[in-house]
Amino acid sequence: MITVENLTKSFPGRGGEVRALDGVSLEVPAGTILGVVGTSGAGKSTLARCIALLEQPDSGSIRVDGTDLVSLSGAALRAARRQIGVVPQTDSLLRQRTAAGNIALPLEAAKIPGPQRKQRVAELLELVGLSDKAANYPDQLSGGQRQRVAIARALAGSPSVLLADEPTSALDPETTGSVLTVLDRVRSELGVTVLIVTHDMAVVRRICDDIAVLEHGRVVENGKVLDLVAAPGSLTASALLPELDQVSQAHNANYDRVADIVLVGFAAIGALLPEAASRHNVELSLLGGGMTRLNDTPVARFRIALNGERADAALKWIGERGAVVRHKPTLVAGTAA
């Protein structure tokens, strides 16, 4: 469990002090993948660097499994740092070392004996799918392969937390997929808590359990992705779910009821909407929206229109079966919009 409370961090700027983090608080349950998202300058990378103890916050606390890292110093601080693996945004592999040699670096620094070191490197190369590239140098690897070596190196000391800063930046979709698959394996097979700093919402869709949205150094939204996509006015829903076609209010006059609905899980792929229409003898039309997948869970967002005396009953029935239903205004036919 990672708990951040009232974290602040400022840097000197041309016009005075710039506050990169302004009272940031969030919790990351153990064994989950958290996506930290936001526009450039929102404070994402600064937050990651503070959690990794690469930057000292001005105030606040960072607790990992109950230990406040900010209060540590000396040997205790060095030991705590070893529990946090970091995958930097830039390519940081040593060109004169092979893939295996780069992964071995932290183990050499920790004075791990040769046979144990060799075994650990082999395990990590297998985890990231690069056993056949052990003797290759970085310039002989693709960008995605180098990123996977960097992940393996960050895991060499068996950390409980892994921080990845823009791990898919500048990678093509296929290569991005291979890197995200590795990060998902890190969580599922090793039980490591993963924090991913990213501007790419496709990363959140693919593997994140939780999300923290930053704006101007503040957390403006935080929680389970599947909970937030169903919340009214959610920034996460706006960013992750299919867009709804803009249907004019005048057009709504053609229907008795219009509503936006969000369906999560089985309801998104089942026959819920046709069954509602059949049960309540209403005509149901889709005006916009579509389906997506969030970490293997199907999620749909539609704008639907209903005609019939039991339109309200049909919408109520849909809501009682797990859908989030938000009614849209309709006009009496002939009324100006």
Coordinates of C-alpha atoms in Angstrom, one line a residue:
M1 CA 0.0 0.0 0.0
I2 CA 1.3 3.4 -1.0
T3 CA -0.2 6.4 0.9
V4 CA 0.6 10.0 -0.1
E5 CA -0.7 12.8 2.1
N6 CA -0.6 16.5 1.5
L7 CA 2.6 16.3 -0.6
T8 CA 4.0 19.7 -1.8
K9 CA 7.0 20.5 -3.9
S10 CA 8.2 23.8 -5.4
F11 CA 11.0 24.8 -7.8
P12 CA 12.5 28.2 -8.4
G13 CA 11.2 29.8 -11.7
R14 CA 11.8 33.0 -13.6
G15 CA 8.8 34.7 -12.1
G16 CA 9.3 33.2 -8.7
E17 CA 8.5 29.9 -7.0
V18 CA 6.7 27.3 -9.1
R19 CA 4.6 24.9 -7.1
A20 CA 4.7 21.5 -9.0
L21 CA 2.8 19.6 -6.3
D22 CA 0.1 21.3 -4.2
G23 CA -1.3 19.2 -1.4
V24 CA -1.4 15.9 -3.3
S25 CA -3.0 13.0 -1.5
L26 CA -3.8 9.5 -2.8
E27 CA -3.8 5.9 -1.9
V28 CA -2.5 3.0 -4.1
P29 CA -3.6 -0.5 -2.9
A30 CA -0.9 -3.1 -3.0
G31 CA -0.7 -5.2 -6.1
T32 CA -2.6 -2.7 -8.4
I33 CA -1.6 -0.6 -11.4
L34 CA -2.2 3.1 -11.0
G35 CA -2.1 5.4 -14.0
V36 CA -1.0 9.0 -13.2
V37 CA -2.3 11.2 -16.0
G38 CA -2.5 14.8 -16.8
T39 CA -1.3 17.4 -19.3
S40 CA 2.3 18.5 -19.6
G41 CA 3.3 20.4 -16.4
A42 CA 0.5 18.9 -14.3
G43 CA 3.1 17.5 -11.8
K44 CA 3.0 13.8 -12.9
S45 CA 6.8 13.2 -13.1
T46 CA 7.5 15.3 -10.0
L47 CA 5.1 13.1 -8.1
A48 CA 6.8 9.9 -9.3
R49 CA 10.2 11.3 -8.5
C50 CA 9.1 12.2 -5.0
I51 CA 7.6 8.8 -4.4
A52 CA 10.9 7.2 -5.7
L53 CA 12.8 9.5 -3.3
L54 CA 14.7 11.0 -6.2
E55 CA 13.3 14.4 -5.1
Q56 CA 12.7 15.5 -1.5
P57 CA 9.2 17.0 -1.1
D58 CA 8.9 20.3 0.7
S59 CA 6.2 18.8 3.0
G60 CA 3.8 15.9 3.4
S61 CA 4.3 12.2 3.8
I62 CA 4.9 9.2 1.6
R63 CA 4.2 5.8 3.3
V64 CA 4.9 2.5 1.8
D65 CA 3.5 -0.4 3.8
G66 CA 3.2 1.9 6.8
T67 CA 6.7 3.4 6.7
D68 CA 7.1 7.1 6.1
L69 CA 9.9 7.4 3.6
V70 CA 10.2 11.2 4.0
S71 CA 11.4 10.8 7.5
L72 CA 14.2 8.3 6.7
S73 CA 17.8 9.1 6.3
G74 CA 21.2 7.2 6.0
A75 CA 21.0 3.4 5.8
A76 CA 17.3 3.3 6.4
L77 CA 16.7 5.6 3.4
R78 CA 19.0 3.6 1.2
A79 CA 17.2 0.4 2.2
A80 CA 13.8 2.0 1.4
R81 CA 15.0 3.1 -2.0
R82 CA 15.8 -0.5 -2.9
Q83 CA 12.1 -1.3 -2.4
I84 CA 11.2 1.1 -5.2
G85 CA 12.2 0.2 -8.8
V86 CA 12.3 3.1 -11.3
V87 CA 12.0 2.9 -15.1
P88 CA 13.1 6.4 -16.3
Q89 CA 11.5 8.2 -19.2
T90 CA 14.8 8.4 -21.2
D91 CA 16.9 5.5 -22.5
S92 CA 19.3 4.9 -19.6
L93 CA 21.0 1.6 -20.6
L94 CA 24.8 1.5 -20.7
R95 CA 25.9 1.1 -24.4
Q96 CA 29.0 -0.9 -23.4
R97 CA 27.0 -3.5 -21.6
T98 CA 24.8 -6.3 -22.9
A99 CA 21.2 -6.6 -22.0
A100 CA 22.2 -9.1 -19.3
G101 CA 25.0 -6.9 -18.1
N102 CA 22.6 -3.9 -17.7
I103 CA 20.2 -6.0 -15.7
A104 CA 23.0 -7.2 -13.5
L105 CA 24.2 -3.7 -12.5
P106 CA 22.0 -3.3 -9.4
L107 CA 23.0 -6.8 -8.3
E108 CA 26.6 -6.0 -8.6
A109 CA 26.2 -2.9 -6.6
A110 CA 24.5 -4.9 -3.9
K111 CA 27.4 -7.4 -4.0
I112 CA 25.2 -10.4 -4.9
P113 CA 27.4 -13.4 -5.6
G114 CA 28.0 -14.4 -9.2
P115 CA 25.9 -17.6 -9.4
Q116 CA 22.9 -15.9 -7.7
R117 CA 23.3 -12.9 -9.9
K118 CA 23.4 -14.9 -13.1
Q119 CA 20.3 -16.8 -12.0
R120 CA 18.4 -13.7 -11.2
V121 CA 19.3 -12.1 -14.5
A122 CA 18.1 -15.2 -16.4
E123 CA 14.8 -15.1 -14.5
L124 CA 14.2 -11.4 -15.3
L125 CA 15.1 -11.9 -19.0
E126 CA 12.5 -14.6 -19.2
L127 CA 9.9 -12.4 -17.4
V128 CA 10.3 -9.7 -20.0
G129 CA 10.5 -12.1 -22.9
L130 CA 14.1 -11.4 -23.9
S131 CA 16.0 -14.6 -23.0
D132 CA 17.3 -14.8 -26.5
K133 CA 18.7 -11.2 -26.4
A134 CA 20.9 -11.6 -23.3
A135 CA 24.1 -11.1 -25.2
N136 CA 22.8 -8.2 -27.3
Y137 CA 24.0 -4.7 -26.7
P138 CA 21.4 -1.8 -26.5
D139 CA 22.1 -0.6 -30.0
Q140 CA 21.2 -4.1 -31.3
L141 CA 17.8 -3.9 -29.6
S142 CA 14.6 -2.1 -30.7
G143 CA 13.2 0.7 -28.6
G144 CA 10.6 -1.6 -27.0
Q145 CA 13.2 -4.2 -26.2
R146 CA 15.4 -1.6 -24.5
Q147 CA 12.4 -0.5 -22.5
R148 CA 11.8 -4.1 -21.4
V149 CA 15.5 -4.4 -20.4
A150 CA 15.1 -1.2 -18.3
I151 CA 12.0 -2.8 -16.6
A152 CA 14.0 -5.9 -15.8
R153 CA 16.9 -3.9 -14.4
A154 CA 14.4 -1.9 -12.2
L155 CA 13.1 -5.3 -10.8
A156 CA 16.6 -6.7 -10.1
G157 CA 16.4 -5.9 -6.4
S158 CA 12.9 -7.4 -6.0
P159 CA 11.2 -4.1 -5.2
S160 CA 7.6 -4.0 -3.9
V161 CA 6.9 -0.8 -6.0
L162 CA 7.7 -0.1 -9.6
L163 CA 7.5 3.5 -11.1
A164 CA 7.5 3.8 -14.8
D165 CA 7.7 7.3 -16.3
E166 CA 6.1 7.5 -19.7
P167 CA 7.2 3.9 -20.5
T168 CA 5.5 3.8 -23.9
S169 CA 6.5 7.3 -25.1
A170 CA 7.5 7.3 -28.8
L171 CA 6.8 3.6 -29.2
D172 CA 4.5 2.2 -32.0
P173 CA 1.3 0.5 -31.0
E174 CA 2.6 -3.1 -31.3
T175 CA 5.7 -2.3 -29.3
T176 CA 3.6 -0.4 -26.7
G177 CA 1.5 -3.5 -26.3
S178 CA 4.6 -5.7 -25.6
V179 CA 5.8 -3.2 -22.9
L180 CA 2.4 -3.0 -21.3
T181 CA 2.1 -6.8 -21.3
V182 CA 5.4 -7.0 -19.3
L183 CA 4.1 -4.4 -16.8
D184 CA 0.9 -6.4 -16.3
R185 CA 3.0 -9.6 -15.7
V186 CA 5.0 -7.7 -13.1
R187 CA 1.8 -7.0 -11.2
S188 CA 0.1 -10.3 -11.7
E189 CA 3.1 -12.7 -11.3
L190 CA 5.3 -10.8 -8.8
G191 CA 2.6 -8.9 -6.9
V192 CA 4.5 -5.6 -7.5
T193 CA 2.5 -2.3 -7.1
V194 CA 3.0 -0.4 -10.4
L195 CA 2.7 3.4 -10.9
I196 CA 2.6 4.5 -14.5
V197 CA 3.1 8.2 -15.4
T198 CA 1.5 8.7 -18.8
H199 CA -0.2 11.1 -21.1
D200 CA -1.6 8.3 -23.2
M201 CA -5.1 7.2 -22.1
A202 CA -4.8 4.0 -24.2
V203 CA -2.3 2.9 -21.5
V204 CA -5.0 3.4 -18.9
R205 CA -7.5 1.5 -20.9
R206 CA -5.2 -1.4 -21.4
I207 CA -3.8 -2.2 -17.9
C208 CA -4.7 0.3 -15.2
D209 CA -6.9 -0.6 -12.2
D210 CA -6.8 2.9 -10.7
I211 CA -6.3 6.4 -12.0
A212 CA -5.1 9.7 -10.6
V213 CA -5.8 12.8 -12.7
L214 CA -3.5 15.8 -12.0
E215 CA -4.1 19.4 -12.9
H216 CA -1.7 22.2 -11.8
G217 CA -0.1 20.0 -9.2
R218 CA -3.4 18.9 -7.6
V219 CA -5.3 15.6 -7.8
V220 CA -8.7 16.4 -9.3
E221 CA -9.9 12.8 -9.7
N222 CA -8.7 9.5 -8.1
G223 CA -10.2 6.1 -7.8
K224 CA -11.0 2.8 -9.5
V225 CA -11.2 3.2 -13.3
L226 CA -14.4 1.2 -13.5
D227 CA -16.1 3.3 -10.7
L228 CA -15.1 6.6 -12.2
V229 CA -16.4 5.8 -15.8
A230 CA -19.8 5.5 -14.3
A231 CA -19.6 8.7 -12.2
P232 CA -21.5 11.8 -13.3
G233 CA -19.2 14.5 -14.8
S234 CA -16.2 12.2 -14.6
L235 CA -13.0 13.3 -16.4
T236 CA -12.0 9.7 -16.6
A237 CA -15.3 8.8 -18.4
S238 CA -14.8 11.7 -20.9
A239 CA -11.3 10.5 -21.7
L240 CA -11.8 6.7 -21.8
L241 CA -15.3 6.0 -23.1
P242 CA -16.6 6.3 -26.7
E243 CA -17.8 9.8 -27.6
L244 CA -21.5 10.5 -27.9
D245 CA -22.7 12.0 -31.2
Q246 CA -24.1 15.5 -30.6
V247 CA -27.9 15.2 -31.0
S248 CA -29.7 18.5 -31.1
Q249 CA -32.4 19.1 -28.5
A250 CA -34.8 19.7 -31.4
H251 CA -34.1 16.3 -32.7
N252 CA -35.0 14.8 -29.3
A253 CA -38.6 15.9 -29.9
N254 CA -39.0 12.9 -32.1
Y255 CA -38.8 10.6 -29.0
D256 CA -40.6 10.2 -25.7
R257 CA -37.4 9.8 -23.7
V258 CA -33.7 10.2 -24.4
A259 CA -31.0 9.0 -22.0
D260 CA -27.2 8.4 -21.8
I261 CA -26.3 5.0 -20.3
V262 CA -23.1 3.4 -19.2
L263 CA -23.0 -0.4 -19.1
V264 CA -20.1 -2.3 -17.4
G265 CA -19.2 -5.9 -17.8
F266 CA -21.6 -8.5 -19.0
A267 CA -24.4 -5.9 -19.4
A268 CA -22.3 -4.2 -22.0
I269 CA -22.2 -7.2 -24.3
G270 CA -25.5 -8.8 -23.4
A271 CA -29.0 -8.3 -24.6
L272 CA -30.0 -5.9 -21.9
L273 CA -31.3 -3.2 -24.3
P274 CA -33.3 -5.4 -26.6
E275 CA -34.8 -7.2 -23.6
A276 CA -35.8 -3.8 -22.1
A277 CA -37.6 -2.9 -25.3
S278 CA -39.3 -6.2 -25.6
R279 CA -40.4 -6.4 -21.9
H280 CA -41.9 -2.9 -21.9
N281 CA -43.2 -2.7 -25.5
V282 CA -41.2 0.3 -26.5
E283 CA -39.2 1.3 -29.6
L284 CA -35.5 1.7 -28.6
S285 CA -32.9 3.4 -30.9
L286 CA -29.2 4.1 -30.5
L287 CA -28.3 7.7 -31.3
G288 CA -24.6 7.5 -30.6
G289 CA -21.8 6.0 -28.6
G290 CA -20.1 2.6 -28.7
M291 CA -18.1 0.0 -26.8
T292 CA -14.5 -0.3 -25.5
R293 CA -12.5 -2.5 -23.1
L294 CA -11.0 -1.3 -19.8
N295 CA -8.4 -3.7 -18.5
D296 CA -10.3 -6.6 -20.2
T297 CA -13.7 -5.5 -18.9
P298 CA -16.2 -4.5 -21.6
V299 CA -17.7 -1.1 -21.1
A300 CA -20.3 0.6 -23.3
R301 CA -21.7 4.2 -23.4
F302 CA -24.7 4.9 -25.5
R303 CA -27.2 7.6 -26.1
I304 CA -30.6 5.9 -26.5
A305 CA -34.0 7.1 -27.5
L306 CA -37.3 5.4 -26.6
N307 CA -40.9 5.7 -27.8
G308 CA -43.8 4.2 -26.0
E309 CA -46.0 4.6 -22.9
R310 CA -43.6 2.6 -20.8
A311 CA -40.4 4.4 -21.8
D312 CA -39.8 5.5 -18.2
A313 CA -40.4 1.9 -16.9
A314 CA -37.9 0.6 -19.5
L315 CA -35.2 3.0 -18.3
K316 CA -35.9 2.2 -14.7
W317 CA -35.6 -1.5 -15.5
I318 CA -32.2 -0.9 -17.3
G319 CA -30.9 1.0 -14.3
E320 CA -32.0 -1.8 -11.9
R321 CA -29.7 -4.2 -13.8
G322 CA -26.5 -2.3 -13.2
A323 CA -26.6 0.4 -15.9
V324 CA -26.0 4.0 -15.1
V325 CA -28.9 6.0 -16.7
R326 CA -28.9 9.8 -17.1
H327 CA -32.0 11.3 -18.6
K328 CA -31.6 13.9 -21.3
P329 CA -34.2 16.7 -21.9
T330 CA -36.8 16.3 -24.6
L331 CA -39.1 18.8 -26.3
V332 CA -42.7 18.7 -27.3
A333 CA -42.8 18.3 -31.0
G334 CA -43.1 21.7 -32.8
T335 CA -41.4 23.6 -30.0
A336 CA -38.3 25.7 -31.0
A337 CA -35.0 24.5 -29.7

